[in-house]
Coordinates of C-alpha atoms and ligand atoms in Angstrom, one line a residue:
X786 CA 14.9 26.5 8.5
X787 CA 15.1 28.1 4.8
X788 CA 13.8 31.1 3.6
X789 CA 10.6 32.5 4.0
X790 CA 11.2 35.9 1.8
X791 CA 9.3 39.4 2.5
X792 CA 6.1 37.3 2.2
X793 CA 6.3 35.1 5.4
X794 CA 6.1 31.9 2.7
X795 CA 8.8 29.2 1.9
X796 CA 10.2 29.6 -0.8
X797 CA 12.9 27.8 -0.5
X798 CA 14.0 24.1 0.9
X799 CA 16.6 22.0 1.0
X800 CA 15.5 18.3 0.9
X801 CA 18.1 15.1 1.2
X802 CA 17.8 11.7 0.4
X803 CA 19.6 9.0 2.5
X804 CA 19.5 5.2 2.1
X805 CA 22.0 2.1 1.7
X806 CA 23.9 2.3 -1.4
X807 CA 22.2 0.6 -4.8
X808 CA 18.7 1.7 -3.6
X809 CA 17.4 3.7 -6.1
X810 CA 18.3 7.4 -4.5
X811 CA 19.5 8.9 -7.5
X812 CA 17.7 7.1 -9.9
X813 CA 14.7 8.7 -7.8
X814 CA 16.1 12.3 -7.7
X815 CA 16.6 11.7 -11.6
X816 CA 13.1 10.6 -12.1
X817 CA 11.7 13.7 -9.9
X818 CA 13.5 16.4 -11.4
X819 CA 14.0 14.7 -15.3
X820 CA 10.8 12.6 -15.2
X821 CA 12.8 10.1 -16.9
X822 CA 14.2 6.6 -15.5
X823 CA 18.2 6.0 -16.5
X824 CA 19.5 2.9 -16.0
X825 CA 22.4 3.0 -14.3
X826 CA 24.8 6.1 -12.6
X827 CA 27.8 6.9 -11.4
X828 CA 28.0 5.9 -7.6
X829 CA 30.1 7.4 -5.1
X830 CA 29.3 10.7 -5.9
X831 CA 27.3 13.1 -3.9
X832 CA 25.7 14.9 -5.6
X833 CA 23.3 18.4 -5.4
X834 CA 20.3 19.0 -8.1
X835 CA 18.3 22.4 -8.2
X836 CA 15.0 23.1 -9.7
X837 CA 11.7 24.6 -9.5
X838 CA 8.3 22.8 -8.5
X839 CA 5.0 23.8 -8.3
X840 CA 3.5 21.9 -5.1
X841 CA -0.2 22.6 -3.7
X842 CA -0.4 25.4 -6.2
X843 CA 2.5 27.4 -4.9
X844 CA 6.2 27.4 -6.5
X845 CA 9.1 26.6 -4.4
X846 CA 12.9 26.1 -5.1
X847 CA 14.3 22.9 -4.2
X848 CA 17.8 21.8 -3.4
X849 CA 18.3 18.2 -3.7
X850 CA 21.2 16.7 -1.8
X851 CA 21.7 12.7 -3.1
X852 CA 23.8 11.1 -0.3
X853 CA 26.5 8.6 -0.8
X854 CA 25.9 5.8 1.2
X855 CA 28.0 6.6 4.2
X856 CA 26.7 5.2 7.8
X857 CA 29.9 4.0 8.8
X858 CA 33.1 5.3 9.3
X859 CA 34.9 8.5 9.0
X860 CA 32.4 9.5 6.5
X861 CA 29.4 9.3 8.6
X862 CA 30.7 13.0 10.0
X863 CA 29.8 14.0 6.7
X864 CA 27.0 12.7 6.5
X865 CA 25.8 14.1 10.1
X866 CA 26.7 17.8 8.1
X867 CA 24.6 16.8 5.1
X868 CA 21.5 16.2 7.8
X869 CA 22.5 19.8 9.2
X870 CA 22.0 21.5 6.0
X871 CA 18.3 19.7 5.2
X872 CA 15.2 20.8 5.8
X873 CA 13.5 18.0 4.9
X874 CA 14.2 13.6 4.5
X875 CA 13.5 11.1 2.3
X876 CA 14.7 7.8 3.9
X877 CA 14.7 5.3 0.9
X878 CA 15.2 1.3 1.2
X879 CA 14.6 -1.1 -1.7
X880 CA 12.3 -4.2 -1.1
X881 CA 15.0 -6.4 -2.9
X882 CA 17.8 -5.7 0.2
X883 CA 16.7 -6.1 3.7
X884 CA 20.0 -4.8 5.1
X885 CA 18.7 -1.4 3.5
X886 CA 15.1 -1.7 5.4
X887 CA 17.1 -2.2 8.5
X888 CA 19.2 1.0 8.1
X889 CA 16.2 2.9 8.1
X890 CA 15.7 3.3 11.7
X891 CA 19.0 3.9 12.1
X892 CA 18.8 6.8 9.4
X893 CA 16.1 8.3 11.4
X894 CA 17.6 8.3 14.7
X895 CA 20.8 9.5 13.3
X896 CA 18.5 12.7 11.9
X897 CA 16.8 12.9 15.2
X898 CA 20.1 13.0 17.3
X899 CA 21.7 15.9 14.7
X900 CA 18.6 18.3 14.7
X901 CA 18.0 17.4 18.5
X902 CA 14.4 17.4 18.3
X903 CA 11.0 15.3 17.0
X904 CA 8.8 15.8 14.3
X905 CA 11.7 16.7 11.7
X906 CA 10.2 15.9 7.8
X907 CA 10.5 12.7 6.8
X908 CA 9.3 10.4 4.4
X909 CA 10.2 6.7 3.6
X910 CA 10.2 5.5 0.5
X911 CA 10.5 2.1 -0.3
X912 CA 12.1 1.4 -3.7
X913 CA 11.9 -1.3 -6.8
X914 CA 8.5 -2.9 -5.9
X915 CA 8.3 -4.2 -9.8
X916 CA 11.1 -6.3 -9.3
X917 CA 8.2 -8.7 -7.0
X918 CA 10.6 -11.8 -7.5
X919 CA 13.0 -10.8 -6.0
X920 CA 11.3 -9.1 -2.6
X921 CA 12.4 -9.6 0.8
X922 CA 10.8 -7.0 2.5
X923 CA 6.7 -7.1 3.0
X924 CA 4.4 -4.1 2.2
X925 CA 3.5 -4.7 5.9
X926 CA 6.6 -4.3 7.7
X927 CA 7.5 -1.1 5.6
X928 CA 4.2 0.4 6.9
X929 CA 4.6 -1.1 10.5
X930 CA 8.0 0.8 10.7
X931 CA 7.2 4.0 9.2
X932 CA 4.6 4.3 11.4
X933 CA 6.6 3.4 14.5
X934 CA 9.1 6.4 13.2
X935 CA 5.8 8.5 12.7
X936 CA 6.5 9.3 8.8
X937 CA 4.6 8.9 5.7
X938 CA 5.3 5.5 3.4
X939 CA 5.0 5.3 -0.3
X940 CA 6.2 1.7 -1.7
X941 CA 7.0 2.4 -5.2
X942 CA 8.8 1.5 -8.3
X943 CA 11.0 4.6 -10.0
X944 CA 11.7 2.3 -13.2
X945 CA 7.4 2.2 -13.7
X946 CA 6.7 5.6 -13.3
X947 CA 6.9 9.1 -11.9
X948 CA 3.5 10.2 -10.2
X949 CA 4.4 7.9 -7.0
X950 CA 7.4 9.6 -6.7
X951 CA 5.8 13.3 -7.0
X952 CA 3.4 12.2 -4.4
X953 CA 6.4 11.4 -2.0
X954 CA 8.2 14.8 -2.9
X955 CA 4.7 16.2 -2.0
X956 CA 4.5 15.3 0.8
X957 CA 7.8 16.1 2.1
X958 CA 7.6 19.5 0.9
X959 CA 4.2 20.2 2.4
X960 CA 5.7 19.0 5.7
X961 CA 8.8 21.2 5.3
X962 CA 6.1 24.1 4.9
X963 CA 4.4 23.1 7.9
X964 CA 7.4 23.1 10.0
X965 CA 8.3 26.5 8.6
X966 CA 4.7 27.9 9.5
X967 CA 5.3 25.9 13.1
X968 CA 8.5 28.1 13.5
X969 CA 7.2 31.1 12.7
X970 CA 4.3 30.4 15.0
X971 CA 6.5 30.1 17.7
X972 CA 9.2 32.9 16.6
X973 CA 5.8 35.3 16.6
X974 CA 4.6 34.0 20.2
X975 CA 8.0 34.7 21.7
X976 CA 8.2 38.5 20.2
X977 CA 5.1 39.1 21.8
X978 CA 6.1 37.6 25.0
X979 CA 9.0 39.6 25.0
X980 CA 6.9 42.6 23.9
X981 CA 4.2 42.2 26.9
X982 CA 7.5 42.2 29.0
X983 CA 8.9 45.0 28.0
X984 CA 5.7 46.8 28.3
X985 CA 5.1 46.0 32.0
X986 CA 8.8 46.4 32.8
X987 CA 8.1 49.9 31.5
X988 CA 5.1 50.3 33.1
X989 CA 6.5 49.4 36.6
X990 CA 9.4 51.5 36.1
X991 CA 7.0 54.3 35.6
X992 CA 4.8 53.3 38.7
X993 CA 7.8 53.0 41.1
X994 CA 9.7 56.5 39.8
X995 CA 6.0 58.1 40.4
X996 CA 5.8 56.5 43.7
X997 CA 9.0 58.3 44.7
Ligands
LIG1430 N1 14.1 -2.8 -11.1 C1 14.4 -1.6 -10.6 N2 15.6 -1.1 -10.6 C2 15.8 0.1 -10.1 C3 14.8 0.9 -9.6 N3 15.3 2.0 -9.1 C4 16.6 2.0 -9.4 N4 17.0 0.8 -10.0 C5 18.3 0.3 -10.3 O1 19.0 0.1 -9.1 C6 20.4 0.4 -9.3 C7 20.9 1.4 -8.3 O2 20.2 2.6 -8.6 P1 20.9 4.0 -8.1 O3 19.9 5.1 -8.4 O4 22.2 4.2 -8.7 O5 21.0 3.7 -6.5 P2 21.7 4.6 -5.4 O6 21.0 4.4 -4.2 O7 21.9 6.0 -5.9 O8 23.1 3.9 -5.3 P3 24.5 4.5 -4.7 O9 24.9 5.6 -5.7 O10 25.4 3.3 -4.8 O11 24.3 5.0 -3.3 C8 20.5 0.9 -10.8 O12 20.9 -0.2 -11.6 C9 19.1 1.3 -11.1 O13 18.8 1.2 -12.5 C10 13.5 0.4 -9.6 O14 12.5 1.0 -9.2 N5 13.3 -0.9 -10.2

C-alpha cells in the first residue's frame, strides 16, 4: 500500500488501467487528467501520467499506469509487475468488442492471483456507449458481471464527456483509501497484540523470578 505520510492519511496511490487493446484506456486517462477527448494515440506504449486530484474534499497524488494490452505471451509477466505496483484497478472493456467484455474476468482473476487476496480496488468501466449502433454488449450483462466480480460499473462514453469518468476515478480512489484505513486497522490491532504480549511475558517473568 502507498503512503500514508506523518498524518496517518493517503496521500498517495498508484492506480492502473487494464483492458483489451482499442478500448478507450488512454483516451480515458487523457480525458481524466486533461479533461479533453483526443482522437486517436499512439498504441503500444505504456505509459505513466501524474497529477493532483481533489477527491471527497481531500488532495491526493495519483500515478496513472495505462497498460498495453498484454494478456498473452511473454509480456503478460509484465503485466503481472504492473498489477504489483497498483494500488488500485480500472478494468475497462468497450461495448462495441465483446472479446474485450470477456477479458474482463480474466483481468480480475489475474489481479486476484498476483495480490493473493480479495477485496483489492476495482472498478469496471465499460467504454464508447455513444457509439449505440454498433453495441454488442448489453447494459445488463456489464452489470451482471461486475457484480459477480463484486466491483463498481460505470457504462460510459469518454468522447461525450468527463463527469462519468471522475465518478469512476472516485470511486476507485475512495476504495484505495479504504483499503489503506483497512490496513492500518489491522497493522494497529497487531501492535497491540504484540504489546499485550510483551506485557504479560514481562509480567510472568517477574512472577516466576519472585516465586524463586
Ligand atoms: N466513439 C468512441 N470512440 C472512442 C471512445 N473512447 C475511445 N475511442 C476511440 O477508440 C480508439 C481507441 O482508443 P485508445 O484510447 O487508443 O484505446 P486503448 O485502449 O488505449 O488502445 P491500445 O493503446 O491499443 O491499448 C481511438 O480511436 C479513440 O478515439 C468513446 O467513448 N467513443
Amino acid at each position: 500500500m502507498t503512503d500514508c505520510g506523518q498524518s496517518r492519511k493517503l496521500t498517495r496511490a498508484k492506480l492502473v488501467v487494464l483492458g483489451r487493446d482499442n478500448c478507450g484506456k488512454t483516451a480515458l486517462c487523457v480525458r481524466f487528467i486533461t479533461k479533453r477527448f483526443i482522437g486517436e494515440y499512439d498504441h503500444k506504449k505504456e505509459v505513466t501520467y501524474r497529477c493532483q486530484k481533489i477527491v471527497d474534499k481531500e488532495a491526493i497524488d495519483l500515478e496513472i499506469l495505462d497498460t498495453a494490452n498484454k494478456c498473452v505471451g511473454p509480456a503478460a509477466s509484465s503485466l503481472e509487475s504492473s498489477i504489483k505496483w497498483g494500488d488500485g484497478f480500472l478494468i475497462m472493456y468497450s461495448v462495441t468488442d465483446r472479446s474485450s467484455f470477456e477479458s474482463v474476468s480474466r483481468l480480475k482473476r489475474l489481479i486476484d492471483h498476483v495480490k493473493q487476496t480479495l477485496g483489492i480496488p476495482t472498478v469496471i468501466v465499460a467504454n464508447k456507449c455513444d457509439m449505440e449502433n454498433g453495441r454488442v454488449v448489453r447494459t445488463e450483462e456489464g452489470q451482471a458481471l461486475a457484480s459477480d466480480l463484486r466491483c463498481n460499473f460505470y457504462e460510459l462514453s469518454v468522447a461525450e464527456g468527463t463527469a462519468a469518468v471522475e465518478t469512476a476515478f472516485n470511486q476507485l480512489v475512495r476504495e484505495v483509501r479504504m483499503e489503506f484505513y483497512r490496513h492500518l486497522l489491522a497493522m494497529d490491532k497487531r501492535s497491540r497484540m504484540l504489546q499485550m504480549r510483551h506485557a504479560l511475558k514481562n509480567k510472568l517473568t517477574r512472577s516466576k523470578t519472585m516465586q524463586w
